Amino acid sequence: MEKIKRLIKTGAFARGCVIAGVLAMCVAAVLVARASGAREVSGAARDLPIYNVKRDDKLVSISFDAAWGDEQTESLLATLEKYGVKTTFFVVGEWVDKYPETVKRIADAGHEVMNHSDTHPEMTKLSTYELGRELKTCSDKIEAVTGVRPVLFRPPYGDYNNAVVGGARDGGMFTVQWNIDSLDWKDLTPQQMMDRIMPKLTPGSIILLHNGGKHTPELLPGLLEAIQAEGYTVVPVSQLIYRDNYVIEPDGRQVRKTQ
């Protein structure tokens, strides 16, 4: 008891109580955060790309990723022209180097040509400098051929983190993924791809195809007919998304902010 009295007189006891109280509050805060599912990485929310869009009208988008060959692009363009449909091509900078005439034909036909990186790397493994170079170099190449600078970016392999989404935003671009994957790169049959796509189609959907998919040219006419038969209109991705006054929900759906 005498020892406690001496501690109180010197103020050490009070300081000890304060420290203990602070520690207790910190422990409690961590427990509450974990229990509520709060993110613990630097206290920052995840920066999400756009996977699809909440829309009341029946608009959807078809997007083509172009990173390798060019053998089937002309066939795709001919089908799109036949059905009066405009789409979005996400192209790699090195693909622009190899096929500048095709890139120009895509743009001249009224389709969007957007950024898919310069060399198709895993963007999350790059330094800040390398990431910025990939984005800028690809956009420079596209603009040099088409006269239009990209406003959309699709990360290779769908691989992203806050740095990737933020880097694209700093470059004046929205990061766009997809909510319907045709898996055409797995050489599925047209019917198998139709069975994947159509049941998932809703207003604001973004469909992923590839210009080099083995059966994609065979798929496209039937897919466009089925989409149009259900009353949907296909528009380029930049016409599907909202440019401002929006939020992105945890599942990647972009929605208008309510007033």
PDB file of C-alpha atoms in Angstrom:
ATOM      1  CA  MET A   1       0.000   0.000   0.000  1.00  0.00           C
ATOM      2  CA  GLU A   2       2.812   2.416   0.823  1.00  0.00           C
ATOM      3  CA  LYS A   3       4.351   1.695  -2.590  1.00  0.00           C
ATOM      4  CA  ILE A   4       1.075   2.567  -4.354  1.00  0.00           C
ATOM      5  CA  LYS A   5       0.815   5.814  -2.382  1.00  0.00           C
ATOM      6  CA  ARG A   6       4.326   6.786  -3.451  1.00  0.00           C
ATOM      7  CA  LEU A   7       3.448   6.084  -7.108  1.00  0.00           C
ATOM      8  CA  ILE A   8       0.333   8.250  -6.891  1.00  0.00           C
ATOM      9  CA  LYS A   9       2.319  11.126  -5.337  1.00  0.00           C
ATOM     10  CA  THR A  10       4.946  11.029  -8.082  1.00  0.00           C
ATOM     11  CA  GLY A  11       2.342  10.835 -10.886  1.00  0.00           C
ATOM     12  CA  ALA A  12       3.709   7.541 -12.197  1.00  0.00           C
ATOM     13  CA  PHE A  13       0.502   5.736 -11.316  1.00  0.00           C
ATOM     14  CA  ALA A  14      -1.619   8.194 -13.330  1.00  0.00           C
ATOM     15  CA  ARG A  15       0.660   7.965 -16.334  1.00  0.00           C
ATOM     16  CA  GLY A  16       0.510   4.194 -16.175  1.00  0.00           C
ATOM     17  CA  CYS A  17      -3.297   4.288 -16.127  1.00  0.00           C
ATOM     18  CA  VAL A  18      -3.371   6.557 -19.172  1.00  0.00           C
ATOM     19  CA  ILE A  19      -1.025   4.295 -21.147  1.00  0.00           C
ATOM     20  CA  ALA A  20      -3.011   1.222 -20.195  1.00  0.00           C
ATOM     21  CA  GLY A  21      -6.225   2.944 -21.236  1.00  0.00           C
ATOM     22  CA  VAL A  22      -4.815   3.936 -24.618  1.00  0.00           C
ATOM     23  CA  LEU A  23      -3.587   0.405 -25.271  1.00  0.00           C
ATOM     24  CA  ALA A  24      -6.975  -0.993 -24.358  1.00  0.00           C
ATOM     25  CA  MET A  25      -8.726   1.383 -26.769  1.00  0.00           C
ATOM     26  CA  CYS A  26      -6.333   0.466 -29.588  1.00  0.00           C
ATOM     27  CA  VAL A  27      -6.919  -3.234 -29.073  1.00  0.00           C
ATOM     28  CA  ALA A  28     -10.678  -2.652 -29.006  1.00  0.00           C
ATOM     29  CA  ALA A  29     -10.554  -0.626 -32.236  1.00  0.00           C
ATOM     30  CA  VAL A  30      -8.647  -3.393 -34.056  1.00  0.00           C
ATOM     31  CA  LEU A  31     -11.126  -6.009 -32.857  1.00  0.00           C
ATOM     32  CA  VAL A  32     -14.078  -3.905 -34.008  1.00  0.00           C
ATOM     33  CA  ALA A  33     -12.492  -3.267 -37.423  1.00  0.00           C
ATOM     34  CA  ARG A  34     -11.839  -6.951 -37.956  1.00  0.00           C
ATOM     35  CA  ALA A  35     -15.310  -7.917 -36.827  1.00  0.00           C
ATOM     36  CA  SER A  36     -16.918  -5.409 -39.225  1.00  0.00           C
ATOM     37  CA  GLY A  37     -14.791  -6.537 -42.202  1.00  0.00           C
ATOM     38  CA  ALA A  38     -12.993  -3.203 -42.487  1.00  0.00           C
ATOM     39  CA  ARG A  39      -9.909  -3.140 -44.741  1.00  0.00           C
ATOM     40  CA  GLU A  40      -6.627  -3.006 -42.887  1.00  0.00           C
ATOM     41  CA  VAL A  41      -4.233  -2.236 -45.738  1.00  0.00           C
ATOM     42  CA  SER A  42      -3.115   1.344 -45.170  1.00  0.00           C
ATOM     43  CA  GLY A  43      -6.718   2.126 -44.199  1.00  0.00           C
ATOM     44  CA  ALA A  44      -7.542   2.680 -47.893  1.00  0.00           C
ATOM     45  CA  ALA A  45     -10.574   1.351 -49.777  1.00  0.00           C
ATOM     46  CA  ARG A  46      -9.890  -0.648 -52.920  1.00  0.00           C
ATOM     47  CA  ASP A  47      -9.981   1.372 -56.138  1.00  0.00           C
ATOM     48  CA  LEU A  48     -12.237  -0.600 -58.471  1.00  0.00           C
ATOM     49  CA  PRO A  49     -12.546  -0.699 -62.257  1.00  0.00           C
ATOM     50  CA  ILE A  50     -15.905  -0.735 -64.035  1.00  0.00           C
ATOM     51  CA  TYR A  51     -17.232  -4.245 -64.705  1.00  0.00           C
ATOM     52  CA  ASN A  52     -20.724  -3.291 -65.837  1.00  0.00           C
ATOM     53  CA  VAL A  53     -23.168  -0.403 -65.525  1.00  0.00           C
ATOM     54  CA  LYS A  54     -26.542  -0.058 -63.870  1.00  0.00           C
ATOM     55  CA  ARG A  55     -28.815   1.254 -66.609  1.00  0.00           C
ATOM     56  CA  ASP A  56     -32.558   1.542 -67.076  1.00  0.00           C
ATOM     57  CA  ASP A  57     -32.288   1.461 -70.873  1.00  0.00           C
ATOM     58  CA  LYS A  58     -31.360  -1.713 -72.738  1.00  0.00           C
ATOM     59  CA  LEU A  59     -27.818  -0.786 -73.730  1.00  0.00           C
ATOM     60  CA  VAL A  60     -24.905  -3.227 -73.681  1.00  0.00           C
ATOM     61  CA  SER A  61     -21.347  -3.232 -75.003  1.00  0.00           C
ATOM     62  CA  ILE A  62     -19.232  -5.747 -76.875  1.00  0.00           C
ATOM     63  CA  SER A  63     -15.483  -5.351 -76.489  1.00  0.00           C
ATOM     64  CA  PHE A  64     -12.625  -7.036 -78.326  1.00  0.00           C
ATOM     65  CA  ASP A  65      -9.134  -7.402 -76.884  1.00  0.00           C
ATOM     66  CA  ALA A  66      -6.408  -7.350 -79.543  1.00  0.00           C
ATOM     67  CA  ALA A  67      -2.922  -8.396 -78.496  1.00  0.00           C
ATOM     68  CA  TRP A  68      -1.643 -10.942 -81.013  1.00  0.00           C
ATOM     69  CA  GLY A  69      -2.724 -11.947 -84.525  1.00  0.00           C
ATOM     70  CA  ASP A  70      -4.794 -10.033 -87.058  1.00  0.00           C
ATOM     71  CA  GLU A  71      -6.089 -12.786 -89.336  1.00  0.00           C
ATOM     72  CA  GLN A  72      -9.741 -12.488 -88.311  1.00  0.00           C
ATOM     73  CA  THR A  73     -10.177  -8.765 -87.708  1.00  0.00           C
ATOM     74  CA  GLU A  74     -11.462  -8.003 -91.211  1.00  0.00           C
ATOM     75  CA  SER A  75     -14.158 -10.656 -90.873  1.00  0.00           C
ATOM     76  CA  LEU A  76     -15.259  -9.210 -87.541  1.00  0.00           C
ATOM     77  CA  LEU A  77     -15.412  -5.696 -88.978  1.00  0.00           C
ATOM     78  CA  ALA A  78     -17.490  -6.890 -91.937  1.00  0.00           C
ATOM     79  CA  THR A  79     -20.015  -8.556 -89.614  1.00  0.00           C
ATOM     80  CA  LEU A  80     -20.237  -5.525 -87.355  1.00  0.00           C
ATOM     81  CA  GLU A  81     -20.889  -3.324 -90.404  1.00  0.00           C
ATOM     82  CA  LYS A  82     -23.576  -5.704 -91.672  1.00  0.00           C
ATOM     83  CA  TYR A  83     -25.502  -5.440 -88.400  1.00  0.00           C
ATOM     84  CA  GLY A  84     -24.871  -1.718 -87.919  1.00  0.00           C
ATOM     85  CA  VAL A  85     -23.053  -2.231 -84.622  1.00  0.00           C
ATOM     86  CA  LYS A  86     -20.227  -0.152 -83.134  1.00  0.00           C
ATOM     87  CA  THR A  87     -17.925  -1.670 -80.538  1.00  0.00           C
ATOM     88  CA  THR A  88     -14.728  -1.088 -78.598  1.00  0.00           C
ATOM     89  CA  PHE A  89     -11.344  -2.612 -79.414  1.00  0.00           C
ATOM     90  CA  PHE A  90      -8.788  -2.627 -76.590  1.00  0.00           C
ATOM     91  CA  VAL A  91      -5.451  -2.877 -78.370  1.00  0.00           C
ATOM     92  CA  VAL A  92      -1.887  -3.424 -77.200  1.00  0.00           C
ATOM     93  CA  GLY A  93       0.708  -0.888 -78.316  1.00  0.00           C
ATOM     94  CA  GLU A  94       2.870  -3.552 -79.911  1.00  0.00           C
ATOM     95  CA  TRP A  95      -0.193  -4.683 -81.906  1.00  0.00           C
ATOM     96  CA  VAL A  96      -0.551  -1.112 -83.163  1.00  0.00           C
ATOM     97  CA  ASP A  97       3.094  -1.278 -84.280  1.00  0.00           C
ATOM     98  CA  LYS A  98       2.438  -4.470 -86.267  1.00  0.00           C
ATOM     99  CA  TYR A  99      -0.957  -3.591 -87.728  1.00  0.00           C
ATOM    100  CA  PRO A 100      -1.341   0.188 -88.000  1.00  0.00           C
ATOM    101  CA  GLU A 101      -3.503  -0.123 -91.127  1.00  0.00           C
ATOM    102  CA  THR A 102      -5.944  -2.366 -89.288  1.00  0.00           C
ATOM    103  CA  VAL A 103      -6.059   0.009 -86.334  1.00  0.00           C
ATOM    104  CA  LYS A 104      -6.925   2.844 -88.705  1.00  0.00           C
ATOM    105  CA  ARG A 105      -9.628   0.747 -90.402  1.00  0.00           C
ATOM    106  CA  ILE A 106     -11.166  -0.032 -87.013  1.00  0.00           C
ATOM    107  CA  ALA A 107     -11.292   3.661 -86.147  1.00  0.00           C
ATOM    108  CA  ASP A 108     -12.477   4.732 -89.611  1.00  0.00           C
ATOM    109  CA  ALA A 109     -15.337   2.220 -89.342  1.00  0.00           C
ATOM    110  CA  GLY A 110     -16.592   4.078 -86.257  1.00  0.00           C
ATOM    111  CA  HIS A 111     -15.347   1.712 -83.569  1.00  0.00           C
ATOM    112  CA  GLU A 112     -13.420   2.819 -80.504  1.00  0.00           C
ATOM    113  CA  VAL A 113      -9.727   2.026 -80.192  1.00  0.00           C
ATOM    114  CA  MET A 114      -8.722   1.969 -76.547  1.00  0.00           C
ATOM    115  CA  ASN A 115      -5.672   1.240 -74.376  1.00  0.00           C
ATOM    116  CA  HIS A 116      -4.705  -2.338 -73.431  1.00  0.00           C
ATOM    117  CA  SER A 117      -1.106  -1.499 -72.354  1.00  0.00           C
ATOM    118  CA  ASP A 118       1.952  -1.307 -74.576  1.00  0.00           C
ATOM    119  CA  THR A 119       3.469  -4.797 -74.093  1.00  0.00           C
ATOM    120  CA  HIS A 120       0.687  -6.757 -72.301  1.00  0.00           C
ATOM    121  CA  PRO A 121       2.490  -7.242 -68.962  1.00  0.00           C
ATOM    122  CA  GLU A 122       1.087  -8.045 -65.536  1.00  0.00           C
ATOM    123  CA  MET A 123       0.538  -4.440 -64.545  1.00  0.00           C
ATOM    124  CA  THR A 124       0.482  -5.080 -60.782  1.00  0.00           C
ATOM    125  CA  LYS A 125       4.113  -6.226 -60.918  1.00  0.00           C
ATOM    126  CA  LEU A 126       5.379  -2.992 -62.442  1.00  0.00           C
ATOM    127  CA  SER A 127       6.969  -0.018 -60.752  1.00  0.00           C
ATOM    128  CA  THR A 128       5.138   3.299 -60.840  1.00  0.00           C
ATOM    129  CA  TYR A 129       7.409   4.462 -63.644  1.00  0.00           C
ATOM    130  CA  GLU A 130       6.956   1.290 -65.706  1.00  0.00           C
ATOM    131  CA  LEU A 131       3.198   1.396 -65.243  1.00  0.00           C
ATOM    132  CA  GLY A 132       3.022   4.984 -66.430  1.00  0.00           C
ATOM    133  CA  ARG A 133       5.220   4.205 -69.425  1.00  0.00           C
ATOM    134  CA  GLU A 134       3.000   1.267 -70.469  1.00  0.00           C
ATOM    135  CA  LEU A 135      -0.106   3.445 -70.364  1.00  0.00           C
ATOM    136  CA  LYS A 136       1.346   6.513 -72.025  1.00  0.00           C
ATOM    137  CA  THR A 137       3.223   4.686 -74.776  1.00  0.00           C
ATOM    138  CA  CYS A 138       0.150   2.750 -75.857  1.00  0.00           C
ATOM    139  CA  SER A 139      -2.044   5.857 -75.847  1.00  0.00           C
ATOM    140  CA  ASP A 140       0.574   7.758 -77.850  1.00  0.00           C
ATOM    141  CA  LYS A 141       0.651   5.031 -80.495  1.00  0.00           C
ATOM    142  CA  ILE A 142      -3.136   4.864 -80.778  1.00  0.00           C
ATOM    143  CA  GLU A 143      -3.443   8.634 -81.037  1.00  0.00           C
ATOM    144  CA  ALA A 144      -0.736   8.786 -83.704  1.00  0.00           C
ATOM    145  CA  VAL A 145      -2.714   6.365 -85.911  1.00  0.00           C
ATOM    146  CA  THR A 146      -6.323   7.351 -85.173  1.00  0.00           C
ATOM    147  CA  GLY A 147      -6.020  10.981 -84.120  1.00  0.00           C
ATOM    148  CA  VAL A 148      -7.990  10.195 -80.953  1.00  0.00           C
ATOM    149  CA  ARG A 149      -6.483   9.673 -77.504  1.00  0.00           C
ATOM    150  CA  PRO A 150      -7.956   6.734 -75.537  1.00  0.00           C
ATOM    151  CA  VAL A 151     -10.211   7.436 -72.565  1.00  0.00           C
ATOM    152  CA  LEU A 152     -10.557   3.788 -71.532  1.00  0.00           C
ATOM    153  CA  PHE A 153      -8.010   1.243 -70.311  1.00  0.00           C
ATOM    154  CA  ARG A 154      -8.306  -2.501 -69.886  1.00  0.00           C
ATOM    155  CA  PRO A 155      -5.524  -4.156 -67.874  1.00  0.00           C
ATOM    156  CA  PRO A 156      -3.994  -7.298 -69.404  1.00  0.00           C
ATOM    157  CA  TYR A 157      -5.285 -10.516 -67.815  1.00  0.00           C
ATOM    158  CA  GLY A 158      -7.784  -8.386 -65.884  1.00  0.00           C
ATOM    159  CA  ASP A 159      -4.961  -7.834 -63.369  1.00  0.00           C
ATOM    160  CA  TYR A 160      -5.242  -4.618 -61.366  1.00  0.00           C
ATOM    161  CA  ASN A 161      -4.697  -2.934 -58.021  1.00  0.00           C
ATOM    162  CA  ASN A 162      -5.068   0.609 -56.717  1.00  0.00           C
ATOM    163  CA  ALA A 163      -1.885   1.728 -58.458  1.00  0.00           C
ATOM    164  CA  VAL A 164      -3.121   0.457 -61.841  1.00  0.00           C
ATOM    165  CA  VAL A 165      -6.588   2.010 -61.580  1.00  0.00           C
ATOM    166  CA  GLY A 166      -5.142   5.232 -60.195  1.00  0.00           C
ATOM    167  CA  GLY A 167      -2.434   5.362 -62.864  1.00  0.00           C
ATOM    168  CA  ALA A 168      -5.018   5.022 -65.611  1.00  0.00           C
ATOM    169  CA  ARG A 169      -7.092   7.776 -64.014  1.00  0.00           C
ATOM    170  CA  ASP A 170      -4.023  10.022 -63.877  1.00  0.00           C
ATOM    171  CA  GLY A 171      -3.670   9.362 -67.608  1.00  0.00           C
ATOM    172  CA  GLY A 172      -7.241  10.486 -68.226  1.00  0.00           C
ATOM    173  CA  MET A 173      -8.704   6.976 -68.565  1.00  0.00           C
ATOM    174  CA  PHE A 174     -11.391   4.878 -66.912  1.00  0.00           C
ATOM    175  CA  THR A 175     -10.346   1.313 -66.140  1.00  0.00           C
ATOM    176  CA  VAL A 176     -12.858  -1.105 -67.682  1.00  0.00           C
ATOM    177  CA  GLN A 177     -13.216  -4.848 -67.184  1.00  0.00           C
ATOM    178  CA  TRP A 178     -16.199  -7.031 -68.172  1.00  0.00           C
ATOM    179  CA  ASN A 179     -18.998  -8.942 -66.485  1.00  0.00           C
ATOM    180  CA  ILE A 180     -19.536 -11.530 -69.253  1.00  0.00           C
ATOM    181  CA  ASP A 181     -16.547 -13.554 -70.470  1.00  0.00           C
ATOM    182  CA  SER A 182     -17.146 -15.522 -73.664  1.00  0.00           C
ATOM    183  CA  LEU A 183     -14.018 -17.618 -73.060  1.00  0.00           C
ATOM    184  CA  ASP A 184     -13.466 -17.521 -76.814  1.00  0.00           C
ATOM    185  CA  TRP A 185      -9.736 -17.820 -76.151  1.00  0.00           C
ATOM    186  CA  LYS A 186     -10.415 -21.367 -74.935  1.00  0.00           C
ATOM    187  CA  ASP A 187     -11.705 -22.289 -78.418  1.00  0.00           C
ATOM    188  CA  LEU A 188     -15.255 -22.923 -77.208  1.00  0.00           C
ATOM    189  CA  THR A 189     -17.826 -23.594 -79.923  1.00  0.00           C
ATOM    190  CA  PRO A 190     -20.192 -20.776 -80.915  1.00  0.00           C
ATOM    191  CA  GLN A 191     -23.060 -22.514 -79.144  1.00  0.00           C
ATOM    192  CA  GLN A 192     -21.046 -22.964 -75.956  1.00  0.00           C
ATOM    193  CA  MET A 193     -20.242 -19.259 -75.991  1.00  0.00           C
ATOM    194  CA  MET A 194     -23.868 -18.315 -76.645  1.00  0.00           C
ATOM    195  CA  ASP A 195     -24.873 -20.441 -73.671  1.00  0.00           C
ATOM    196  CA  ARG A 196     -22.411 -18.507 -71.517  1.00  0.00           C
ATOM    197  CA  ILE A 197     -23.333 -15.035 -72.744  1.00  0.00           C
ATOM    198  CA  MET A 198     -27.068 -14.787 -73.255  1.00  0.00           C
ATOM    199  CA  PRO A 199     -28.335 -15.988 -69.832  1.00  0.00           C
ATOM    200  CA  LYS A 200     -26.099 -13.368 -68.159  1.00  0.00           C
ATOM    201  CA  LEU A 201     -27.039 -10.466 -70.427  1.00  0.00           C
ATOM    202  CA  THR A 202     -28.647  -7.529 -68.609  1.00  0.00           C
ATOM    203  CA  PRO A 203     -28.786  -3.774 -69.286  1.00  0.00           C
ATOM    204  CA  GLY A 204     -25.289  -2.331 -68.846  1.00  0.00           C
ATOM    205  CA  SER A 205     -23.422  -5.588 -69.511  1.00  0.00           C
ATOM    206  CA  ILE A 206     -19.922  -5.546 -71.002  1.00  0.00           C
ATOM    207  CA  ILE A 207     -19.047  -8.650 -73.050  1.00  0.00           C
ATOM    208  CA  LEU A 208     -15.441  -9.767 -73.513  1.00  0.00           C
ATOM    209  CA  LEU A 209     -14.349 -11.196 -76.878  1.00  0.00           C
ATOM    210  CA  HIS A 210     -10.969 -11.403 -78.604  1.00  0.00           C
ATOM    211  CA  ASN A 211     -10.199 -10.537 -82.189  1.00  0.00           C
ATOM    212  CA  GLY A 212      -8.107 -13.720 -82.377  1.00  0.00           C
ATOM    213  CA  GLY A 213     -10.600 -16.166 -80.853  1.00  0.00           C
ATOM    214  CA  LYS A 214     -10.747 -19.290 -83.038  1.00  0.00           C
ATOM    215  CA  HIS A 215     -14.539 -19.358 -83.347  1.00  0.00           C
ATOM    216  CA  THR A 216     -15.307 -15.697 -82.632  1.00  0.00           C
ATOM    217  CA  PRO A 217     -16.117 -14.830 -86.282  1.00  0.00           C
ATOM    218  CA  GLU A 218     -18.582 -17.736 -86.348  1.00  0.00           C
ATOM    219  CA  LEU A 219     -20.125 -16.615 -83.055  1.00  0.00           C
ATOM    220  CA  LEU A 220     -20.586 -12.944 -83.869  1.00  0.00           C
ATOM    221  CA  PRO A 221     -23.535 -12.988 -86.345  1.00  0.00           C
ATOM    222  CA  GLY A 222     -25.686 -15.199 -84.133  1.00  0.00           C
ATOM    223  CA  LEU A 223     -24.707 -13.276 -81.030  1.00  0.00           C
ATOM    224  CA  LEU A 224     -25.658  -9.930 -82.541  1.00  0.00           C
ATOM    225  CA  GLU A 225     -28.965 -11.318 -83.787  1.00  0.00           C
ATOM    226  CA  ALA A 226     -29.778 -12.767 -80.361  1.00  0.00           C
ATOM    227  CA  ILE A 227     -28.887  -9.542 -78.559  1.00  0.00           C
ATOM    228  CA  GLN A 228     -30.939  -7.419 -80.922  1.00  0.00           C
ATOM    229  CA  ALA A 229     -33.855  -9.864 -80.809  1.00  0.00           C
ATOM    230  CA  GLU A 230     -34.094  -9.286 -77.063  1.00  0.00           C
ATOM    231  CA  GLY A 231     -34.394  -5.545 -77.612  1.00  0.00           C
ATOM    232  CA  TYR A 232     -30.851  -4.551 -76.717  1.00  0.00           C
ATOM    233  CA  THR A 233     -28.743  -1.975 -78.514  1.00  0.00           C
ATOM    234  CA  VAL A 234     -24.978  -2.485 -78.655  1.00  0.00           C
ATOM    235  CA  VAL A 235     -22.949   0.687 -78.073  1.00  0.00           C
ATOM    236  CA  PRO A 236     -19.236   1.387 -77.576  1.00  0.00           C
ATOM    237  CA  VAL A 237     -18.119   1.175 -73.956  1.00  0.00           C
ATOM    238  CA  SER A 238     -17.513   4.914 -73.660  1.00  0.00           C
ATOM    239  CA  GLN A 239     -21.207   5.461 -74.437  1.00  0.00           C
ATOM    240  CA  LEU A 240     -22.282   2.879 -71.865  1.00  0.00           C
ATOM    241  CA  ILE A 241     -20.431   4.192 -68.811  1.00  0.00           C
ATOM    242  CA  TYR A 242     -21.056   7.353 -66.806  1.00  0.00           C
ATOM    243  CA  ARG A 243     -18.300   9.951 -67.006  1.00  0.00           C
ATOM    244  CA  ASP A 244     -19.162  11.729 -63.753  1.00  0.00           C
ATOM    245  CA  ASN A 245     -21.496  11.713 -60.743  1.00  0.00           C
ATOM    246  CA  TYR A 246     -21.172   7.968 -60.171  1.00  0.00           C
ATOM    247  CA  VAL A 247     -20.003   5.382 -57.665  1.00  0.00           C
ATOM    248  CA  ILE A 248     -18.703   1.854 -58.202  1.00  0.00           C
ATOM    249  CA  GLU A 249     -20.290  -0.791 -56.029  1.00  0.00           C
ATOM    250  CA  PRO A 250     -18.194  -3.552 -54.406  1.00  0.00           C
ATOM    251  CA  ASP A 251     -19.072  -5.950 -57.244  1.00  0.00           C
ATOM    252  CA  GLY A 252     -17.736  -3.505 -59.850  1.00  0.00           C
ATOM    253  CA  ARG A 253     -21.074  -2.189 -61.080  1.00  0.00           C
ATOM    254  CA  GLN A 254     -21.051   1.513 -61.882  1.00  0.00           C
ATOM    255  CA  VAL A 255     -24.170   3.374 -60.710  1.00  0.00           C
ATOM    256  CA  ARG A 256     -25.390   6.942 -60.795  1.00  0.00           C
ATOM    257  CA  LYS A 257     -25.181   8.814 -57.526  1.00  0.00           C
ATOM    258  CA  THR A 258     -28.549   9.559 -56.025  1.00  0.00           C
ATOM    259  CA  GLN A 259     -29.203  13.189 -55.183  1.00  0.00           C
TER     260      GLN A 259
END
